[in-house]
Coordinates of C-alpha atoms in Angstrom, one line a residue:
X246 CA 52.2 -13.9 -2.0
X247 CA 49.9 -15.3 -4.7
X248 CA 51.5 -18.0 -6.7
X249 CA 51.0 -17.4 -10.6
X250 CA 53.1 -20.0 -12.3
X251 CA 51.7 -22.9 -14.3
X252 CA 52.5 -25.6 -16.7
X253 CA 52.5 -23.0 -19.6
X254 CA 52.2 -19.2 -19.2
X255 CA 51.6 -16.8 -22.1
X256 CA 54.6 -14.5 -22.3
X257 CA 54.5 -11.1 -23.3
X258 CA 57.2 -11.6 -26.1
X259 CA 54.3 -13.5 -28.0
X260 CA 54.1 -10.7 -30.8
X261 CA 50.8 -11.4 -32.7
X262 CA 50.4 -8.7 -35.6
X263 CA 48.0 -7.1 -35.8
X264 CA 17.2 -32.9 -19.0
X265 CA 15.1 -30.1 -19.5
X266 CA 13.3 -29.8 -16.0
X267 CA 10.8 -27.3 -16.3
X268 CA 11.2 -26.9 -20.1
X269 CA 8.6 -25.1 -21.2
X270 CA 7.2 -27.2 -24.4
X271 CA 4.8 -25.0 -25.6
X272 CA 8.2 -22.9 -26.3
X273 CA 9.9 -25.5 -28.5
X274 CA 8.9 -23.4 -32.0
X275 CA 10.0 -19.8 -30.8
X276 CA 13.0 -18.9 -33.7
X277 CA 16.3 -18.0 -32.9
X278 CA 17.4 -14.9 -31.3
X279 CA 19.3 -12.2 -33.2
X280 CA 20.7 -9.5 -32.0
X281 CA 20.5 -5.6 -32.8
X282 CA 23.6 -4.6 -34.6
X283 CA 25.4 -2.5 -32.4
X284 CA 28.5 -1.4 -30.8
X285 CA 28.6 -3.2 -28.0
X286 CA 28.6 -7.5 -27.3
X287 CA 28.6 -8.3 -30.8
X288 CA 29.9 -11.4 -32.3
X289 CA 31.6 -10.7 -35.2
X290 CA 34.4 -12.4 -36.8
X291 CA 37.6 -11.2 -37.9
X292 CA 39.6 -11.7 -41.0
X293 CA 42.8 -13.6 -39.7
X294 CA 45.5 -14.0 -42.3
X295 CA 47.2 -17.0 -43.5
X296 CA 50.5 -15.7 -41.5
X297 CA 48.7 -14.7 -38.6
X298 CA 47.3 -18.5 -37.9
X299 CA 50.8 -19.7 -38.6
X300 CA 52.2 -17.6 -35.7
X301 CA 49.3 -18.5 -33.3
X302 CA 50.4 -22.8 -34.2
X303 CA 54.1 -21.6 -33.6
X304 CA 53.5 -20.2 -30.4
X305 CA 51.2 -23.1 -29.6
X306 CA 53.8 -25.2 -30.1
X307 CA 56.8 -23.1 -28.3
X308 CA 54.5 -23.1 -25.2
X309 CA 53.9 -19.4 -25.7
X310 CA 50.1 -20.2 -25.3
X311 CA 47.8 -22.6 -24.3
X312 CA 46.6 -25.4 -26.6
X313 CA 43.3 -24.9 -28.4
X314 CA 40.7 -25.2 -25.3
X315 CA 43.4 -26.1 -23.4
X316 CA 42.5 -24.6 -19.3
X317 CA 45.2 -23.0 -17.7
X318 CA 45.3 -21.3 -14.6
X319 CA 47.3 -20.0 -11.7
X320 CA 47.9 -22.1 -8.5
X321 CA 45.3 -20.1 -6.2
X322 CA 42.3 -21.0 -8.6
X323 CA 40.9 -24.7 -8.9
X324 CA 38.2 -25.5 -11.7
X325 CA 35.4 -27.2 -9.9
X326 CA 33.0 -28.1 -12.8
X327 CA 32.0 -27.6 -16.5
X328 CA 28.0 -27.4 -17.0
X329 CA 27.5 -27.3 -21.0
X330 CA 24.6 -26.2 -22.6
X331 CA 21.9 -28.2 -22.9
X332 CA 18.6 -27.7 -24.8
X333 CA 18.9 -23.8 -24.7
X334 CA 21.9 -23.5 -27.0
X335 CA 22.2 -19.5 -27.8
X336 CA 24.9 -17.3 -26.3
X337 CA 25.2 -17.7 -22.7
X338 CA 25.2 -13.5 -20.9
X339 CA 24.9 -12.7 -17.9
X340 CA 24.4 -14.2 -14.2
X341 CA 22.0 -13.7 -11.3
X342 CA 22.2 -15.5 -7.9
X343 CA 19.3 -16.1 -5.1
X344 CA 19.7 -18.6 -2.1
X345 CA 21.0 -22.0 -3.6
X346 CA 20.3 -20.8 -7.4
X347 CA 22.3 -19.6 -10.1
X348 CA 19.9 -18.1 -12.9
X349 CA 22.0 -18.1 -16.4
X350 CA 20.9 -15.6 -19.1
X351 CA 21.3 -16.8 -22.7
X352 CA 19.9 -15.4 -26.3
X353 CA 17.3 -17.8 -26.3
X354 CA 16.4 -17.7 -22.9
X355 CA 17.4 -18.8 -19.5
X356 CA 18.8 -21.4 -17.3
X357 CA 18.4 -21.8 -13.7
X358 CA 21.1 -24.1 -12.0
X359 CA 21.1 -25.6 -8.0
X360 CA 24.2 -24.6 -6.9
X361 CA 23.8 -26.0 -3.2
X362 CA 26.9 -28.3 -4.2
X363 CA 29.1 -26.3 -6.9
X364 CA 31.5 -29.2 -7.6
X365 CA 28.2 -30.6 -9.3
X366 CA 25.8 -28.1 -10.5
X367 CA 22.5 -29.1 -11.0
X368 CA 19.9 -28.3 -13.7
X369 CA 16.4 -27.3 -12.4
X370 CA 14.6 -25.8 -15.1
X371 CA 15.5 -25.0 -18.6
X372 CA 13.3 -21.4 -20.3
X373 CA 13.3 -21.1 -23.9
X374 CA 12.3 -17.9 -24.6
X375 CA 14.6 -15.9 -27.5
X376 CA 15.6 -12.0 -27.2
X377 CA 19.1 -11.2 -27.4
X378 CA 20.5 -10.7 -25.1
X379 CA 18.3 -11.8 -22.4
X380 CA 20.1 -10.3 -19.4
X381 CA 18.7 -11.2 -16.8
X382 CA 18.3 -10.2 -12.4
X383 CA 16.3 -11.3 -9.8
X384 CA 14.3 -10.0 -6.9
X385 CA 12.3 -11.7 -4.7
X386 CA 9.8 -14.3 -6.7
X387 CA 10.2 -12.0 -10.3
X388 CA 13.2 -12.5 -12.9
X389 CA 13.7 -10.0 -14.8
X390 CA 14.9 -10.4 -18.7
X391 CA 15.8 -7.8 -21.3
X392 CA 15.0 -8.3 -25.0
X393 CA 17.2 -6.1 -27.1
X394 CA 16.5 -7.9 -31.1
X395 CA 13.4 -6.6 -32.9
X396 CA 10.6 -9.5 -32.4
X397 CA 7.0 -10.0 -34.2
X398 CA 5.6 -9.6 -30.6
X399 CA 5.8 -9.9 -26.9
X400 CA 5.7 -13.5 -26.2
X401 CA 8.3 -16.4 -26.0
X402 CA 7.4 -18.4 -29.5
X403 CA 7.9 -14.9 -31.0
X404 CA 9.9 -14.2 -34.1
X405 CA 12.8 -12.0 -35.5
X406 CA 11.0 -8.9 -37.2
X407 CA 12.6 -5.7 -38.8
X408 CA 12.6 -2.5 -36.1
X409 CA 11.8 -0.1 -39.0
X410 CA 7.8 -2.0 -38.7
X411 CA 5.4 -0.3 -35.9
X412 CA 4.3 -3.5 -34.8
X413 CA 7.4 -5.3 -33.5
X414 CA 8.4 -5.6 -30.2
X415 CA 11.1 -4.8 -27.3
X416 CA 11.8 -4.6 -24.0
X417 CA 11.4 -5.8 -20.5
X418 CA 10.0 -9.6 -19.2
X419 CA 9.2 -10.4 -16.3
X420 CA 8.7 -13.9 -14.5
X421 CA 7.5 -15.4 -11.6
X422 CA 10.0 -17.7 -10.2
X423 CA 8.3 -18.5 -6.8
X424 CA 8.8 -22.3 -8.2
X425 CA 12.0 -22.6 -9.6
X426 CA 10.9 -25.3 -11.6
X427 CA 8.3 -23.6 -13.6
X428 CA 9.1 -20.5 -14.3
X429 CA 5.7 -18.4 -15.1
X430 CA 5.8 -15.2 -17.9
X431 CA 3.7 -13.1 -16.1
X432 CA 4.4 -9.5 -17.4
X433 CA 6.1 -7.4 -20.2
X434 CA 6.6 -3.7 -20.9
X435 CA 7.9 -2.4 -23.8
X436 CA 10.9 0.4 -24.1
X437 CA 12.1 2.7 -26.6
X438 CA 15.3 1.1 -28.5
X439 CA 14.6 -2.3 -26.4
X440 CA 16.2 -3.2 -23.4
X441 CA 20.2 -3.7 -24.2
X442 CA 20.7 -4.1 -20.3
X443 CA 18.6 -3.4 -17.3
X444 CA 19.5 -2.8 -13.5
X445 CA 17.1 -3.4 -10.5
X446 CA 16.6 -0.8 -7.8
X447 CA 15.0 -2.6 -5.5
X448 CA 12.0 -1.3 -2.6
X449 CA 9.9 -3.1 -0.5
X450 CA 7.0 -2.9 -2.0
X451 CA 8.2 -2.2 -5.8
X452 CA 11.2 -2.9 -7.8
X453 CA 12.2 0.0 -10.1
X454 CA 14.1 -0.8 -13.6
X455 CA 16.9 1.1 -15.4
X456 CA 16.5 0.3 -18.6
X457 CA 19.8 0.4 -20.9
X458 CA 19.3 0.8 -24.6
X459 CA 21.0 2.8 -27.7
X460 CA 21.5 3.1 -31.5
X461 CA 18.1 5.2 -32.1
X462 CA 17.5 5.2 -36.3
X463 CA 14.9 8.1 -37.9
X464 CA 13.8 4.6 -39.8
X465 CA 12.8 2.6 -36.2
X466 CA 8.9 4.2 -35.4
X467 CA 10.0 3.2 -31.5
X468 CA 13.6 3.9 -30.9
X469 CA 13.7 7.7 -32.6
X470 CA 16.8 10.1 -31.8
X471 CA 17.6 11.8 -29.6
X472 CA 17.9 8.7 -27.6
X473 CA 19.7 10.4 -24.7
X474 CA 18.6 8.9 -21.6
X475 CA 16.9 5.4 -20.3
X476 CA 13.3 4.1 -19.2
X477 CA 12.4 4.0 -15.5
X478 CA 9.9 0.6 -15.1
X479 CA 8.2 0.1 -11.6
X480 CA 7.1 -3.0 -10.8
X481 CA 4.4 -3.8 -8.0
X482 CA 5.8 -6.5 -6.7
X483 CA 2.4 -8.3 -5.6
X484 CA 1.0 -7.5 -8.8
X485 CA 3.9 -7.4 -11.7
X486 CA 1.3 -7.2 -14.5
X487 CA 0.8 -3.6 -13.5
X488 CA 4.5 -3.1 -14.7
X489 CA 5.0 0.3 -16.6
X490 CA 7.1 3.4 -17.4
X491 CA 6.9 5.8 -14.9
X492 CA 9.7 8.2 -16.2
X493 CA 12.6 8.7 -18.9
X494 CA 15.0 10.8 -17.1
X495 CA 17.1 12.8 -19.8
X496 CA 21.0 12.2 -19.0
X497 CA 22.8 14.2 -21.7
X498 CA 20.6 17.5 -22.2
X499 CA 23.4 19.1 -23.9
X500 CA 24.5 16.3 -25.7
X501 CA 27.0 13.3 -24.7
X502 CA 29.9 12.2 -26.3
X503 CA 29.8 13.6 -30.5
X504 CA 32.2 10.4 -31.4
X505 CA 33.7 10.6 -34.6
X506 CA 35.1 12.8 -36.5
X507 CA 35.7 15.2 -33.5
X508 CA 36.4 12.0 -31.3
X509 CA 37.5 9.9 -33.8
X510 CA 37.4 5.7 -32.8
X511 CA 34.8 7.1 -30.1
X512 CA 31.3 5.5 -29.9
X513 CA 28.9 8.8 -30.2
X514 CA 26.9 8.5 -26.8
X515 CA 23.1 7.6 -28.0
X516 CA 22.3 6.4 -24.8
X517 CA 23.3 3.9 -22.2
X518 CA 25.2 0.5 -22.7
X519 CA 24.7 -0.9 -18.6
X520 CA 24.0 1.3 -15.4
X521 CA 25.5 -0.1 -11.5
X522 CA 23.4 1.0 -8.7
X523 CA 24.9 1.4 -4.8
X524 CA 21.4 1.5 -3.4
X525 CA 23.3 2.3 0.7
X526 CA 25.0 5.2 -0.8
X527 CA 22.1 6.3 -3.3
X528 CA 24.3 6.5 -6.3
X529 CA 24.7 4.8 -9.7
X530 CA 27.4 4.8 -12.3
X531 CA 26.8 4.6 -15.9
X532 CA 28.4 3.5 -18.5
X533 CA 27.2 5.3 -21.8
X534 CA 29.1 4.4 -24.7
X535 CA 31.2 7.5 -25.0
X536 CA 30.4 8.8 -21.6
X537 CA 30.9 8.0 -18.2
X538 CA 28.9 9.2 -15.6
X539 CA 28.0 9.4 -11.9
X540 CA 24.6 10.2 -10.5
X541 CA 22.5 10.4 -7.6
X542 CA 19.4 7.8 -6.9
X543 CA 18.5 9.2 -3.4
X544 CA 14.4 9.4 -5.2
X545 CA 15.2 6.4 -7.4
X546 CA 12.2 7.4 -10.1
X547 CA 14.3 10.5 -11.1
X548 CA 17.8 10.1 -11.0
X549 CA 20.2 13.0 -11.1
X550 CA 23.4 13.4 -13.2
X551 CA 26.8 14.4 -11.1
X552 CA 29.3 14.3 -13.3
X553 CA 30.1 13.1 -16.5
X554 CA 33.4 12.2 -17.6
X555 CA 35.4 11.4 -21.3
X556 CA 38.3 9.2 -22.6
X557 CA 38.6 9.8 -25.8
X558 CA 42.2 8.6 -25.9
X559 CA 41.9 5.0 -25.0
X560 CA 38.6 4.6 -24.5
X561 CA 36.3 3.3 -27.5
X562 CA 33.1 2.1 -25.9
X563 CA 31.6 2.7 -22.1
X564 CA 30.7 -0.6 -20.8
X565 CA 30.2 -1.5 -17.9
X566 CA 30.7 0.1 -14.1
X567 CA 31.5 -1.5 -10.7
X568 CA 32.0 0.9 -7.4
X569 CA 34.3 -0.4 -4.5
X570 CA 32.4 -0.8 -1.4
X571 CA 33.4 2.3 0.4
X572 CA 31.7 4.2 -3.1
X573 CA 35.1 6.3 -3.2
X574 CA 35.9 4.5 -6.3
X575 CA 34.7 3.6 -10.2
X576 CA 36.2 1.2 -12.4
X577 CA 34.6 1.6 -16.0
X578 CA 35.5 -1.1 -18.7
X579 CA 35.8 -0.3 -22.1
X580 CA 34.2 -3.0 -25.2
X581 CA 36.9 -1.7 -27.9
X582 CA 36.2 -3.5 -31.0
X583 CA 32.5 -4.8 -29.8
X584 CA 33.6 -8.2 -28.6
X585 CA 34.5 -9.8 -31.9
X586 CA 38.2 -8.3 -32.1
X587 CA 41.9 -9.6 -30.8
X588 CA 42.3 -6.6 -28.6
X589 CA 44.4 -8.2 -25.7
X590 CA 47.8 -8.3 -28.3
X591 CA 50.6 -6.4 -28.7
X592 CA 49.3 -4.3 -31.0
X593 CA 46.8 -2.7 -28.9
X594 CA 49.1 -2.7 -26.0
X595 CA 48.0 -2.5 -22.5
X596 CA 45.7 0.8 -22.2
X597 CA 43.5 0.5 -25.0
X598 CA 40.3 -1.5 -24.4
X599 CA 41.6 -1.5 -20.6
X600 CA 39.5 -1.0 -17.2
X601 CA 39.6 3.0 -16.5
X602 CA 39.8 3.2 -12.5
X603 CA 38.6 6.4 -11.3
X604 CA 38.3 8.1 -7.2
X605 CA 35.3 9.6 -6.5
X606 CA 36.1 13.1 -4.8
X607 CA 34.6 15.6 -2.9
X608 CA 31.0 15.4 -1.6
X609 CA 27.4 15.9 -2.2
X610 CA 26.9 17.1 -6.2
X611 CA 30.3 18.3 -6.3
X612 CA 31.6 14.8 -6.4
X613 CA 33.8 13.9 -8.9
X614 CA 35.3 11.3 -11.1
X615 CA 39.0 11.9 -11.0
X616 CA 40.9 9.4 -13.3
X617 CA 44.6 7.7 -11.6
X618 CA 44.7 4.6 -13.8
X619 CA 43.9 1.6 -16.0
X620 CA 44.0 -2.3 -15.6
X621 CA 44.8 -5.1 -18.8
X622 CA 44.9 -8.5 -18.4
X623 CA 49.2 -8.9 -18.0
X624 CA 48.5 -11.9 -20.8
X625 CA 49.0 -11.1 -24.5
X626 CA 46.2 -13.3 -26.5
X627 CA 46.6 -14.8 -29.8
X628 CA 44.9 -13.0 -33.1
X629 CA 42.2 -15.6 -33.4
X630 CA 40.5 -14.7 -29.5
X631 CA 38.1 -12.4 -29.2
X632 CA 39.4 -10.4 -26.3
X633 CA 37.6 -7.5 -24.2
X634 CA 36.8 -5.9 -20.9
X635 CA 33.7 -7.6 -19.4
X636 CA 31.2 -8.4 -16.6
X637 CA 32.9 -8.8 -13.3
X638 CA 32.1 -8.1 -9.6
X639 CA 33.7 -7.5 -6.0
X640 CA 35.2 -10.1 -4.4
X641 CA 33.8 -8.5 -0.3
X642 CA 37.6 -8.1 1.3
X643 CA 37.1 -5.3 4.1
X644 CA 39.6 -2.8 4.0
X645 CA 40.8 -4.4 0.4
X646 CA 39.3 -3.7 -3.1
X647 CA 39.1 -6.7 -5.3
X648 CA 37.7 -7.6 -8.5
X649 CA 36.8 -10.6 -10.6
X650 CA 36.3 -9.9 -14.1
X651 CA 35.5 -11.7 -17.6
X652 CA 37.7 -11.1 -20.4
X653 CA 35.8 -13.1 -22.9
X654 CA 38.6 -15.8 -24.6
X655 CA 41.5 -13.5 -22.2
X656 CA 39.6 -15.5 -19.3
X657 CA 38.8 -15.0 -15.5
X658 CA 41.3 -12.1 -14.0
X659 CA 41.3 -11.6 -10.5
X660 CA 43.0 -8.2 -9.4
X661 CA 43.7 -5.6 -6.4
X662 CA 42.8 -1.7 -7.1
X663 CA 43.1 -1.2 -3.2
X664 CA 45.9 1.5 -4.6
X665 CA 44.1 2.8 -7.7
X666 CA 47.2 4.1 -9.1
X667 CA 48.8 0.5 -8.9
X668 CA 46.4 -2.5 -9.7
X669 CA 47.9 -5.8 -10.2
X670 CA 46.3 -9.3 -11.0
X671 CA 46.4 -11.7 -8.0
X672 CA 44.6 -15.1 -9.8
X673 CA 43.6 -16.1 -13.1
X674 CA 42.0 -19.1 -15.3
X675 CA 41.6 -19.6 -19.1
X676 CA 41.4 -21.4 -21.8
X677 CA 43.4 -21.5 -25.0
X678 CA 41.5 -20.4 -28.3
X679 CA 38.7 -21.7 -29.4
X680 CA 40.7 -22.1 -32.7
X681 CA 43.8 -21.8 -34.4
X682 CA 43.2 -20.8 -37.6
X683 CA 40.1 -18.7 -37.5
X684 CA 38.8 -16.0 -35.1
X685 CA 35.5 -17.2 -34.0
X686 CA 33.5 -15.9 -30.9
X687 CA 33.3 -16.9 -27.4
X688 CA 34.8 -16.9 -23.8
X689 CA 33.3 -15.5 -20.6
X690 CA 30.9 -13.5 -20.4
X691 CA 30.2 -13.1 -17.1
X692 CA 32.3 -13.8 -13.5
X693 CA 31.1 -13.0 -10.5
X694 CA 32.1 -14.1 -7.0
X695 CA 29.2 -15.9 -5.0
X696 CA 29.2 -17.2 -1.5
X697 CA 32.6 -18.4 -1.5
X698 CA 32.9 -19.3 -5.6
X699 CA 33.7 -17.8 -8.6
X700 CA 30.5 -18.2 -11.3
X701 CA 31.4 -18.1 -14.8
X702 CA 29.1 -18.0 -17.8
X703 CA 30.8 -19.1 -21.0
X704 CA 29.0 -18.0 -24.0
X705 CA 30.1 -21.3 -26.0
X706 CA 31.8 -23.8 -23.4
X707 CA 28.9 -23.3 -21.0
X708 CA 28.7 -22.8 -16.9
X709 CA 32.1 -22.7 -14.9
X710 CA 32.7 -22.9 -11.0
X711 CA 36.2 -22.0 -10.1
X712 CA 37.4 -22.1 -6.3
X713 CA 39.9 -19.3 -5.1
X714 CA 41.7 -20.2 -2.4
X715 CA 44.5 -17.3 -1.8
X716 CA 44.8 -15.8 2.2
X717 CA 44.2 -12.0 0.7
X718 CA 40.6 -13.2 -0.2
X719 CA 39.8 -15.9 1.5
X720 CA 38.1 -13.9 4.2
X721 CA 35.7 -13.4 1.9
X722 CA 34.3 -16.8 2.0
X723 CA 32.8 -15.7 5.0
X724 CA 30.4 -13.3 4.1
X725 CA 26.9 -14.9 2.6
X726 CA 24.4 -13.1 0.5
X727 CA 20.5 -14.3 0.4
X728 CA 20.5 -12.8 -3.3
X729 CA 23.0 -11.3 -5.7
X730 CA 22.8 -9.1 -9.0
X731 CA 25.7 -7.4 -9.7
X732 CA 24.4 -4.2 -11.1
X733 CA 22.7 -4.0 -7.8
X734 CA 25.5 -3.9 -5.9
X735 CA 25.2 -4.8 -2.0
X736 CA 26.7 -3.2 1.1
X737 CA 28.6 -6.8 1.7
X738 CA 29.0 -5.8 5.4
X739 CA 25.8 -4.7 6.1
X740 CA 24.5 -7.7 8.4
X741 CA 21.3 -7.3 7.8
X742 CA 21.5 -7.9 4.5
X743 CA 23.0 -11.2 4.1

């Protein structure tokens, strides 16, 4: 059995209320990124009372929770290293992987790390280049980066410019990283409502883009209602300059989810927050704000809706998707309150703003989604920690189904859905809030297993490598990838692919 136990454990009685290689110089006087006010990954900050900052000390103090910052984790997971940020200082996002790199997305632009030794990560180049949120993937020599915040143009020293003017800019870059040390823009496309995510689809010769954007405004000249679907980019590989929109598949032709006031505390589905494609089993699961949906990718330029599922009980906002390897199952997160809330209390309890686990059914277009359960961190957070479903990723356990997952401040959670009625956490790691008095954003991002190591992007305390060591997944140290982006998710046993 996994041990869980540490030097302090947060019980559920707490009761809260309510170096620059490769910098590219020429880049030094781009302005900040700023995101697009939206729904989802924002970073607001809460209002936290003068009794509700007492309560968080108290339990501080009582041991209820960990110390501000304080790392605490359970005995099956070792913290390897801390990488802080360095000269790119935004929000760090999201995570890709190829060979011995780690590429790190952040507002104002990227970071690529040598991860050939992860008890000492090392910093190979350093890409300033602002456009929240800058996720970012990888295929072959070409990085891929979104920019979802209205900027003055296309290039890296652009600036922040209103999206009700023609002239500004968003959407997909695109670099060549054949040297890892200098990074070269080579290519950008631009896409209705920006690009809030993306997803590769890669084929030999071309890599096709999902593009992920919402919030369409009668006042934005490029990101007009209905917004009900997402841009299709292919991208010659041999010549990425002749990137461009081949297609933009329409996903809700009779309309997604209404939201409020017929779904009331329900995002109104105006598109798609992030898309995961199965490429061996030609299917894709999006998650689309108040929709979930399941769809066929067999001719990847026009994908093909299955089925489309609602929660408008517990769920506020369709985040994120991630299928089990056998592709008979979905788990869909849900970003209630955005990313700036305390949503991981008692309050809320343990099904609101919880992973949605769903079987896939049946076969061929009449597959589908069939609901059995949902998944919450079993830790109860303070009132000043942003807490939320985020990124996470399989851990490759045949026969098991295993997840590692970011919960911003809530931490790292490792857990089994191998019975999708009946998941349980297995490991964990976190840190105690960032502060407590106030409610002030950060956490994790992103966690992803890689090659035998847990990869965590901290938006504020920077790059983590954690080390799982636990006989339920330890066989899968032995399974090696060449290259790894989540939302492109691999057939892990499939030899010739690692």
């Amino acid at each position: 059995m996994s041990s869980l136990h540490t030097t302090r454990v947060r019980r559920r009685r707490l009761g809260v209320a309510a170096a620059a290689v490769g910098l590219f110089a020429t880049l030094l006087t781009a302005g900040p990124a700023v995101a697009t006010p939206d729904p989802g990954d924002r970073q607001a900050k809460e209002k936290i009372s003068s009794g509700q900052a007492a309560e968080v000390k108290s339990a501080i103090q009582n041991g209820e929770i960990p110390g501000v910052d304080e790392i605490v984790h359970s005995r099956n997971i070792s913290h390897l290293a801390n990488v802080p940020k360095d000269l790119i200082t935004g929000t760090n996002s999201d995570l890709a992987f190829q060979g011995k790199y780690a590429f790190s997305g952040n507002y104002d632009g990227f970071r690529i790390f040598d991860i050939s030794n992860p008890k000492s990560p090392k910093t190979v180049a350093q890409v300033l280049c602002p456009g929240s949120q800058n996720d970012i993937s990888v295929s072959g020599d070409l990085l891929f980066l979104s920019t979802d915040s209205s900027r003055s143009d296309n290039s890296c020293t652009s600036t922040t410019q209103p999206a009700t003017e023609k002239s500004s800019w968003e959407g997909m870059k695109i670099f060549d990283i054949s040297d890892k040390r200098n990074p070269k823009y080579v290519a950008a496309v631009e896409t209705a409502c920006g690009s809030h995510t993306h997803t590769l689809v890669p084929e030999r010769k071309d890599v096709y883009v999902y593009v992920s954007s919402y919030s369409p405004s009668a006042s934005f000249p490029d990101c007009q209602p209905p917004h009900d679907g997402i841009s299709i980019i292919k991208v010659p590989r041999k010549s990425p300059e002749k990137a461009a929109i081949v297609n933009f598949p329409v996903l809700f032709p009779e309309g997604g989810n209404p939201g409020a006031p017929t779904n009331p505390g329900v995002s109104a589905t105006t598109g798609c927050h992030d898309i995961t494609v199965l490429p061996s089993k030609d299917l894709a699961a999006g998650a689309c704000m108040g929709d979930g949906i399941l769809f066929d990718i067999k001719n990847p330029e026009r994908p093909r809706v299955i089925d489309q599922v609602q929660d408008n009980v517990n769920f506020a906002f369709w985040h994120s998707a991630t299928f089990n390897q056998s592709a008979d199952k979905v788990v869909f997160t849900d970003e209630l309150g955005g990313g700036g809330a305390a949503t991981c209390n008692a309050e809320i309890g343990p099904n609101r703003g919880a992973d949605g686990i769903y079987d896939i059914v049946g076969k061929g277009d009449k597959r589908k989604l069939v609901f059995r359960s949902y998944y919450k961190i079993p830790r109860y957070q303070a009132d000043t920690e942003n807490c939320v479903a985020h990124n996470g990723s399989l851990i490759p356990v045949k026969g098991r189904d295993i997840m590692v997952q970011s919960w911003y401040q809530g931490g790292v959670s490792v857990w089994d859905f191998t019975n999708s009625s009946k998941p349980k956490e297995i490991a964990y790691f976190e840190r105690g809030p960032i502060s407590a008095e106030t409610m002030v954003g950060g956490g994790t991002w992103s966690s992803y297993y890689y090659n035998g190591h847990i990869y965590s992007n901290d938006m504020v305390k920077g790059f983590d490598v954690l080390r799982l060591d636990d006989r339920v997944t330890d066989p899968a140290k032995r399974v090696r990838m060449s290259e790894l982006n989540v939302q492109t998710q691999p057939d892990y046993f499939d030899r010739s692919g690692h």
